[in-house]
PDB file of C-alpha atoms in Angstrom:
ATOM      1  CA  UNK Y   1      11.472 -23.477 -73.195  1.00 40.00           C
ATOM      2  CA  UNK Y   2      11.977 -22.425 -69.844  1.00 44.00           C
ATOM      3  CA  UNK Y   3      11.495 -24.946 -66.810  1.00 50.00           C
ATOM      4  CA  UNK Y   4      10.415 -23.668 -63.344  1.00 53.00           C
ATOM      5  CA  UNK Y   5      10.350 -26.988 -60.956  1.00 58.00           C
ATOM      6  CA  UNK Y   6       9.114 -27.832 -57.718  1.00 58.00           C
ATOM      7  CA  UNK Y   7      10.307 -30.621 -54.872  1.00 56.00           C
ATOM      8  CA  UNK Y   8       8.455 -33.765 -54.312  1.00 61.00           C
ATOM      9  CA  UNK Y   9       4.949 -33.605 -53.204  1.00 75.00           C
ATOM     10  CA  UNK Y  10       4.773 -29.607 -53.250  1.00 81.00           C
ATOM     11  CA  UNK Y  11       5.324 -30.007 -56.874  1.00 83.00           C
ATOM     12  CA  UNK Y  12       2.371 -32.377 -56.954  1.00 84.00           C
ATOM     13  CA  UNK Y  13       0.156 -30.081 -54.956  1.00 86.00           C
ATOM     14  CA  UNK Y  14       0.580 -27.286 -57.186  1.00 88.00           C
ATOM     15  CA  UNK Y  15       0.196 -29.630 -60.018  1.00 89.00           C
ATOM     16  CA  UNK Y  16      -3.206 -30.983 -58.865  1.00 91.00           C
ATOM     17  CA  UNK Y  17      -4.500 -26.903 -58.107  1.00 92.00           C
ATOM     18  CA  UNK Y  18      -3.415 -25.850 -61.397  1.00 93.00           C
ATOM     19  CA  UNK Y  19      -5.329 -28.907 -63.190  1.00 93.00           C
ATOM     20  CA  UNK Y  20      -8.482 -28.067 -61.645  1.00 95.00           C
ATOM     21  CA  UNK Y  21      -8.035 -24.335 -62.745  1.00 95.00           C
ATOM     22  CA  UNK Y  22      -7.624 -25.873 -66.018  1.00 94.00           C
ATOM     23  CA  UNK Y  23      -9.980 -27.951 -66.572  1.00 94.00           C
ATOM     24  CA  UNK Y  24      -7.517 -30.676 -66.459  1.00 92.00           C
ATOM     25  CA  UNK Y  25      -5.014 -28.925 -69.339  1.00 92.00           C
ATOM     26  CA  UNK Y  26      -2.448 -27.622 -66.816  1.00 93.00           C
ATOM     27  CA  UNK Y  27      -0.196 -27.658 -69.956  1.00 91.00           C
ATOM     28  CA  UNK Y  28       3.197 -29.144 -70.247  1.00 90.00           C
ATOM     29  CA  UNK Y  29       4.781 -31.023 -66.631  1.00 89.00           C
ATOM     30  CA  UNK Y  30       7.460 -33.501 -66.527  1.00 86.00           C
ATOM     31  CA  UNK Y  31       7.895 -35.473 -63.484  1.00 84.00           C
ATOM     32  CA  UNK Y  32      11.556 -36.595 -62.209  1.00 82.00           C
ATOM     33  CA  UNK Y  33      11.098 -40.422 -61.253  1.00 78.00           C
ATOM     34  CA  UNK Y  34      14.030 -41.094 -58.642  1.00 71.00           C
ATOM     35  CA  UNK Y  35      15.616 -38.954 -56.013  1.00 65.00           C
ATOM     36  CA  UNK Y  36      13.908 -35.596 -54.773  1.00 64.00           C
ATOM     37  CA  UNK Y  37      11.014 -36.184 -57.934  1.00 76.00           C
ATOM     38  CA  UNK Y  38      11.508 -32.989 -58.850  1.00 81.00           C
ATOM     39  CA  UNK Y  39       7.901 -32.113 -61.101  1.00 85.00           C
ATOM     40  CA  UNK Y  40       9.150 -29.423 -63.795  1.00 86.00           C
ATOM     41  CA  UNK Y  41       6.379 -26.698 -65.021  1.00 87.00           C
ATOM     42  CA  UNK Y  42       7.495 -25.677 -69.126  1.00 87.00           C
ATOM     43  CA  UNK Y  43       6.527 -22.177 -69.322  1.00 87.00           C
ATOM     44  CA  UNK Y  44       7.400 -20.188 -72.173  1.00 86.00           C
ATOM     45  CA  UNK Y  45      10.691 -19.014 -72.940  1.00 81.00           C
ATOM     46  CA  UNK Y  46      11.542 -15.633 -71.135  1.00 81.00           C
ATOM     47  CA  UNK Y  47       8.437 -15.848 -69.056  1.00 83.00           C
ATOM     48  CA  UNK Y  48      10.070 -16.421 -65.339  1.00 82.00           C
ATOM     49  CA  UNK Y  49      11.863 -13.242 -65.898  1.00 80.00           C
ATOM     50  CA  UNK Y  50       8.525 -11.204 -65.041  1.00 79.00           C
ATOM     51  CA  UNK Y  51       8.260 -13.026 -61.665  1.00 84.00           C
ATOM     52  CA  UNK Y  52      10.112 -13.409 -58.080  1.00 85.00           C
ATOM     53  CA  UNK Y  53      10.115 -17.057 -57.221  1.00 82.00           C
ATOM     54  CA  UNK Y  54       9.981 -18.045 -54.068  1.00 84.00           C
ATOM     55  CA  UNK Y  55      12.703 -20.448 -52.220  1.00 79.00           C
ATOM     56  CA  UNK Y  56      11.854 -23.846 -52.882  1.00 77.00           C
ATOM     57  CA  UNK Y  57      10.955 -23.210 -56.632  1.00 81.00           C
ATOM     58  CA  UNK Y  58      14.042 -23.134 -59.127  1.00 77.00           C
ATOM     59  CA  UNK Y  59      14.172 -21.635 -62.483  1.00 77.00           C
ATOM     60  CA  UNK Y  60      16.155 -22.863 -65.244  1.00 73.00           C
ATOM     61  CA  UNK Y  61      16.451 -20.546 -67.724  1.00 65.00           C
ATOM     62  CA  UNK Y  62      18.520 -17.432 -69.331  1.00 60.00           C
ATOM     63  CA  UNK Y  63      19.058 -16.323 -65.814  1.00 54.00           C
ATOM     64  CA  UNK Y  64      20.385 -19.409 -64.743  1.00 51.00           C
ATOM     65  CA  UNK Y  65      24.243 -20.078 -64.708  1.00 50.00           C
ATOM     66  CA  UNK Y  66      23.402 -23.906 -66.339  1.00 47.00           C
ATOM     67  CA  UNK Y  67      20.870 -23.755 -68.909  1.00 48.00           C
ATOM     68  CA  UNK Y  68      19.554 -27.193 -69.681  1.00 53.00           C
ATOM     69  CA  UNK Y  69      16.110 -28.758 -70.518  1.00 58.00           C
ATOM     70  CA  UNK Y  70      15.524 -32.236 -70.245  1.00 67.00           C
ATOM     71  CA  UNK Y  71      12.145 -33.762 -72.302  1.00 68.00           C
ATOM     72  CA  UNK Y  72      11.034 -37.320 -72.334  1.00 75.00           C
ATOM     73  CA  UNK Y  73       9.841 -38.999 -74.905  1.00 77.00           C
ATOM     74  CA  UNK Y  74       6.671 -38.883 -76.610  1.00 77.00           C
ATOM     75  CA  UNK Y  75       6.345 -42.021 -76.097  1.00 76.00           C
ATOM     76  CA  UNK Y  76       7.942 -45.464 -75.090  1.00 74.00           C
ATOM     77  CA  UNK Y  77      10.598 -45.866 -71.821  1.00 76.00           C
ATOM     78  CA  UNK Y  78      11.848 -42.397 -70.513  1.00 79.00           C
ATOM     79  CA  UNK Y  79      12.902 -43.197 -67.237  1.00 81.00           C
ATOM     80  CA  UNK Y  80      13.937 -41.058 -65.130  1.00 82.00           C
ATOM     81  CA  UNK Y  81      11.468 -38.684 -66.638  1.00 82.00           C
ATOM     82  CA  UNK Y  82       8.340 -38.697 -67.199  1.00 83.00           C
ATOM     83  CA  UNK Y  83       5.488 -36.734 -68.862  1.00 85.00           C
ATOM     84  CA  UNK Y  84       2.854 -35.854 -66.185  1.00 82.00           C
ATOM     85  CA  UNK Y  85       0.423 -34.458 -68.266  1.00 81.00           C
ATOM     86  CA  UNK Y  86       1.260 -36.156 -71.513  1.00 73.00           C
ATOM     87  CA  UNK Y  87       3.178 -34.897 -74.205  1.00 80.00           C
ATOM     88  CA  UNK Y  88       2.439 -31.273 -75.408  1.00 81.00           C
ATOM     89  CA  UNK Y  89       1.589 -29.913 -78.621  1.00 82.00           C
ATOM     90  CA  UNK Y  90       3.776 -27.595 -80.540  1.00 85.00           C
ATOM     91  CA  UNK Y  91       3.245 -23.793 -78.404  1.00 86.00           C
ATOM     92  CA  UNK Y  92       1.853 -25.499 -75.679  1.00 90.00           C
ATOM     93  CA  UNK Y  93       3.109 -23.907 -72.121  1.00 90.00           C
ATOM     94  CA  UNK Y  94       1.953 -24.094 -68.780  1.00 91.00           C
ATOM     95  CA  UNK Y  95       0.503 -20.405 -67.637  1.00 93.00           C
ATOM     96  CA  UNK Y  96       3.558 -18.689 -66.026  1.00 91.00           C
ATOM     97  CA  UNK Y  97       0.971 -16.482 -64.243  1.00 93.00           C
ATOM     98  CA  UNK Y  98      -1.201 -19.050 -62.988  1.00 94.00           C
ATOM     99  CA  UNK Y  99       1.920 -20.920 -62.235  1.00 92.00           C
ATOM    100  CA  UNK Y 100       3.135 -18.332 -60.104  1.00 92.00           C
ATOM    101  CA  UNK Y 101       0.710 -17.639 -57.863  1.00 92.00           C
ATOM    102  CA  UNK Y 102       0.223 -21.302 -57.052  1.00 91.00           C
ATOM    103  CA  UNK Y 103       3.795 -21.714 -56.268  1.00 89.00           C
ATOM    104  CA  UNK Y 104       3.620 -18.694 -53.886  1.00 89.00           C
ATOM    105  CA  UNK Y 105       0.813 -19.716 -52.049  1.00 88.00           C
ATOM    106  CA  UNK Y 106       2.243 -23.387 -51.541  1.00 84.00           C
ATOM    107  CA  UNK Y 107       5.986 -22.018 -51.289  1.00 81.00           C
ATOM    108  CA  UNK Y 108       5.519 -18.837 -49.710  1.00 79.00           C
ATOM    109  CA  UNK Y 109       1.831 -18.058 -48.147  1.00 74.00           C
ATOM    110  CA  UNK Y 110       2.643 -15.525 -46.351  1.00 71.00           C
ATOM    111  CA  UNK Y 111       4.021 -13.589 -49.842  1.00 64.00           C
ATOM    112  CA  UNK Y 112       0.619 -14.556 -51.666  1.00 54.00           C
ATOM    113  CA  UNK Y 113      -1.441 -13.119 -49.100  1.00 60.00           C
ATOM    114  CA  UNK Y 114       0.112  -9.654 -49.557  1.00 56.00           C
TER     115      UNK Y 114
END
């Protein structure tokens, strides 16, 4: 699983476009409760390889130097993470694709317009 995260409120924005492209199933998105509140996008694994992400949007993956992923809970107390979008079923992603060109034209408009 491969996370691809975005700060604060931009996270949120691109969050909010993708659900409406989605008819509210943007797919998997964890938010981080304290600090920056970091919202984290699970794409499938090897997926952000096929992309250039713009500053602003980190990847956390097999390119990374630290590979990590951290899921809350299904359920119950999972502070400081939550689940956005609730919990996703097994091969559930969020479209890397999709993804992409949201976080370009929130991130990078300039880029998306090209």
């Amino acid at each position: 699983m491969v996370q691809e995260r975005g700060p604060g409120g931009r996270g949120e924005a691109v969050l909010q476009h993708l659900a409406a492209l989605t008819e509210g199933e943007p797919g998997p998105v964890v938010r981080e409760m304290p600090g920056a509140r970091w919202t984290y996008f699970l794409i499938p694994p090897g997926a952000s390889e096929g992309y250039d992400w713009p500053p602003g949007a980190k990847c956390f993956g097999p390119a990374t130097r630290d590979e990590w992923v951290g899921i809350p809970a299904a359920d119950g107390n999972t502070y400081p993470l939550s689940w956005r979008c609730g919990a996703p079923e097994e091969d559930e992603f969020v479209d890397p694709e999709l993804l992409h060109g949201l976080v370009m034209a929130q991130l990078a408009p300039e880029a998306a317009e090209e």
